[in-house]
């Protein structure tokens, strides 16, 4: 099944043909991979999600935000290497008063966007938790991420509370998911939040692109799947998640 739109979580420029191929799966294997991804996420484990061959062709390491500790941040920066972001469900982002960054800025650089991969970026503001120091260390980023997960799980947590506990600008990029998730778009933002919902986790997920040290482009799906197998992690195709959760 083809995704509704392209992913706005990162730029697809530089992704070569090898990096954009999916790992072939039979129907049974795809179903099993979705079940395994849901079970892993429910247990607080990371899952590798490849989006789509006709889109970015990228694999992200995705964690439930509440499960992130300094070791998880270390894995993201060493083994993934892309931008560490926290995707939030649309209802949560609305409750926190989080805008799309493009709407919040008045600088002329935000005007006349012509994105090749989507109608708009899903980026919101950047934050640090107020208990952190510089905000960039593994411990500081883990604190910010896990506290975002805890906030997303708290029904009466509002924008005023958010402002007392987080400051902006910071070192964690926030992403705002589409209101209807995979029915609206199928980026890693929506795939991560849909997986969180299926696993009964709060609607807050960390996403970070896996990059290839040799080519500087996206890590190929085959290499991402091999990394998952070597580290006893789950690799799942976005198309399988879309079929089940969309």
XYZ file of C-alpha atoms in Angstrom:
246
model
C 0.000 0.000 0.000
C 1.371 3.411 -0.894
C 1.601 6.061 1.831
C -0.679 9.122 1.648
C 2.142 11.689 1.582
C 5.867 11.997 2.011
C 7.591 12.290 5.388
C 8.486 15.710 6.750
C 10.751 14.475 9.527
C 13.913 14.779 7.431
C 15.115 15.573 3.926
C 15.240 12.810 1.331
C 18.032 14.504 -0.668
C 21.004 12.225 -1.208
C 19.160 8.915 -0.743
C 20.431 6.603 -3.450
C 18.628 3.759 -5.155
C 20.061 1.072 -2.873
C 19.016 2.996 0.239
C 15.427 3.341 -0.958
C 14.661 -0.358 -1.416
C 12.510 -2.168 1.107
C 13.462 -5.487 2.615
C 11.196 -8.035 0.876
C 8.718 -9.734 3.249
C 6.015 -12.316 2.742
C 2.570 -11.482 4.125
C 3.085 -13.706 7.147
C 6.501 -12.215 7.857
C 5.099 -8.676 7.627
C 2.289 -9.528 10.044
C 4.725 -11.144 12.447
C 7.020 -8.121 12.264
C 4.150 -5.798 13.240
C 3.205 -8.041 16.170
C 6.844 -8.140 17.252
C 7.143 -4.347 16.915
C 4.050 -3.786 19.081
C 5.310 -6.236 21.717
C 8.771 -4.642 21.743
C 7.393 -1.125 22.027
C 5.046 -2.203 24.819
C 8.115 -3.513 26.653
C 9.928 -0.198 26.177
C 12.316 -1.510 23.533
C 13.418 0.356 20.377
C 12.067 -0.631 16.974
C 13.620 0.049 13.560
C 11.042 1.422 11.108
C 11.788 1.795 7.392
C 9.325 4.178 5.777
C 8.666 3.475 2.089
C 10.731 2.731 -1.010
C 9.005 5.517 -2.951
C 9.492 8.084 -0.207
C 12.546 8.890 1.911
C 13.807 5.330 1.960
C 15.079 5.867 5.505
C 15.089 3.686 8.597
C 14.625 5.360 11.982
C 15.384 3.937 15.387
C 12.181 4.625 17.319
C 11.777 4.472 21.100
C 8.839 5.065 23.428
C 9.791 8.409 24.984
C 9.130 7.179 28.509
C 11.696 4.389 28.063
C 14.619 6.591 27.035
C 17.674 6.694 29.306
C 21.251 7.921 28.669
C 22.174 4.580 27.077
C 19.344 4.986 24.583
C 20.542 8.484 23.636
C 24.051 7.068 23.228
C 22.704 4.447 20.828
C 20.812 7.079 18.838
C 23.827 9.316 18.322
C 26.347 6.501 17.743
C 24.330 3.884 15.846
C 21.760 6.094 14.116
C 23.445 9.481 13.736
C 20.497 11.499 12.481
C 18.467 14.138 14.277
C 17.057 13.095 17.644
C 13.410 14.211 17.723
C 10.373 13.552 19.880
C 7.122 13.052 17.986
C 3.973 13.980 19.882
C 0.379 13.152 19.086
C -1.649 16.063 17.720
C -3.992 16.178 20.725
C -1.041 16.287 23.119
C 0.702 18.997 21.082
C -2.509 21.025 21.085
C -2.862 20.601 24.848
C 0.727 21.779 25.324
C 0.129 24.763 23.033
C 2.864 23.689 20.618
C 2.744 25.357 17.185
C 4.206 24.220 13.919
C 7.529 26.049 13.795
C 6.813 27.424 10.346
C 3.721 29.158 11.744
C 5.484 30.455 14.852
C 8.384 32.182 13.090
C 8.098 35.481 11.253
C 11.489 35.392 9.518
C 11.171 35.552 5.701
C 13.122 32.289 5.406
C 9.963 30.502 6.534
C 8.001 31.777 3.540
C 7.470 30.247 0.106
C 8.380 26.691 1.032
C 8.502 24.235 -1.829
C 9.189 20.926 -0.095
C 9.782 17.924 -2.319
C 8.640 15.449 0.319
C 5.484 16.936 1.878
C 3.100 19.863 2.038
C 4.607 21.119 5.293
C 7.199 20.295 7.918
C 6.045 18.601 11.117
C 8.666 20.424 13.204
C 7.539 22.341 16.258
C 9.789 24.134 18.777
C 12.966 22.810 20.406
C 13.099 22.281 24.164
C 15.233 21.351 27.176
C 13.812 20.282 30.502
C 14.477 23.020 33.049
C 16.404 20.662 35.347
C 19.067 20.104 32.687
C 22.286 22.086 32.384
C 23.496 22.467 28.784
C 20.794 20.132 27.507
C 23.040 18.253 25.056
C 24.627 15.531 27.195
C 23.233 12.013 27.064
C 21.865 12.431 30.579
C 20.332 15.843 29.827
C 18.682 14.714 26.605
C 17.405 11.544 28.260
C 15.866 13.671 31.012
C 14.144 15.968 28.513
C 12.848 13.056 26.436
C 11.578 10.948 29.324
C 9.901 13.974 30.920
C 8.169 14.716 27.607
C 6.869 11.155 27.643
C 5.632 11.554 31.205
C 3.920 14.834 30.303
C 2.205 13.219 27.303
C 0.844 10.548 29.634
C -0.695 13.117 32.017
C -4.224 14.122 30.892
C -4.383 17.454 32.741
C -0.905 18.595 31.688
C -1.431 21.884 29.843
C 0.589 24.604 28.149
C 1.123 26.575 31.345
C 2.556 23.512 33.083
C 4.660 22.759 30.021
C 6.222 26.230 30.157
C 7.144 25.808 33.819
C 8.958 22.518 33.165
C 10.503 23.036 29.711
C 12.385 25.918 28.126
C 12.907 26.840 24.492
C 15.134 26.916 22.513
C 16.658 23.613 23.492
C 18.328 20.483 22.163
C 15.325 18.213 21.545
C 13.336 18.857 18.387
C 9.608 18.345 18.765
C 7.448 16.992 15.935
C 3.678 17.328 15.752
C 1.841 14.377 14.271
C -1.044 14.766 11.840
C -4.478 14.710 13.547
C -5.601 11.451 11.920
C -2.142 9.911 11.931
C -1.642 7.426 9.079
C -4.890 8.429 7.395
C -3.381 11.903 6.876
C 0.312 11.178 6.294
C 2.711 8.333 6.887
C 5.971 9.849 8.035
C 8.067 8.432 10.840
C 6.265 10.898 13.117
C 2.900 9.239 12.454
C 4.329 5.714 12.254
C 5.932 6.160 15.677
C 2.794 7.555 17.310
C 0.581 4.887 15.703
C 2.928 2.214 17.050
C 2.852 3.838 20.501
C -0.948 3.797 20.505
C -1.059 0.152 19.417
C 1.369 -0.714 22.229
C -0.623 1.216 24.873
C 2.225 3.686 25.290
C 1.806 7.475 25.698
C 1.669 9.348 22.360
C 5.329 10.381 22.499
C 8.020 8.606 20.481
C 11.671 9.325 19.773
C 12.696 9.058 16.124
C 16.234 9.249 14.739
C 17.383 8.469 11.198
C 20.041 5.820 10.617
C 22.878 7.092 8.424
C 25.640 5.235 6.581
C 29.155 6.163 7.713
C 30.656 5.247 4.331
C 28.239 6.997 1.978
C 26.856 9.727 4.221
C 23.360 8.876 2.978
C 20.549 6.888 4.561
C 21.500 3.436 5.793
C 20.121 0.856 3.394
C 17.139 -1.221 4.554
C 19.232 -4.380 4.236
C 21.943 -2.950 6.491
C 19.337 -1.637 8.940
C 17.687 -5.067 9.076
C 21.107 -6.659 9.636
C 21.794 -4.213 12.484
C 18.444 -5.130 14.036
C 19.167 -8.855 13.776
C 22.668 -8.433 15.247
C 21.310 -6.459 18.200
C 18.177 -8.576 18.727
C 15.873 -5.694 17.782
C 12.741 -5.599 15.629
C 12.861 -4.256 12.066
C 9.520 -3.441 10.442
C 8.456 -1.954 7.138
C 6.262 1.163 7.211
C 3.966 -0.488 4.671
C 3.272 -3.308 7.133
C 2.454 -0.805 9.893
C 0.250 1.150 7.500
C -1.645 -1.983 6.480
C -2.302 -2.931 10.106
C -2.598 0.432 11.884
C -3.633 2.843 9.124
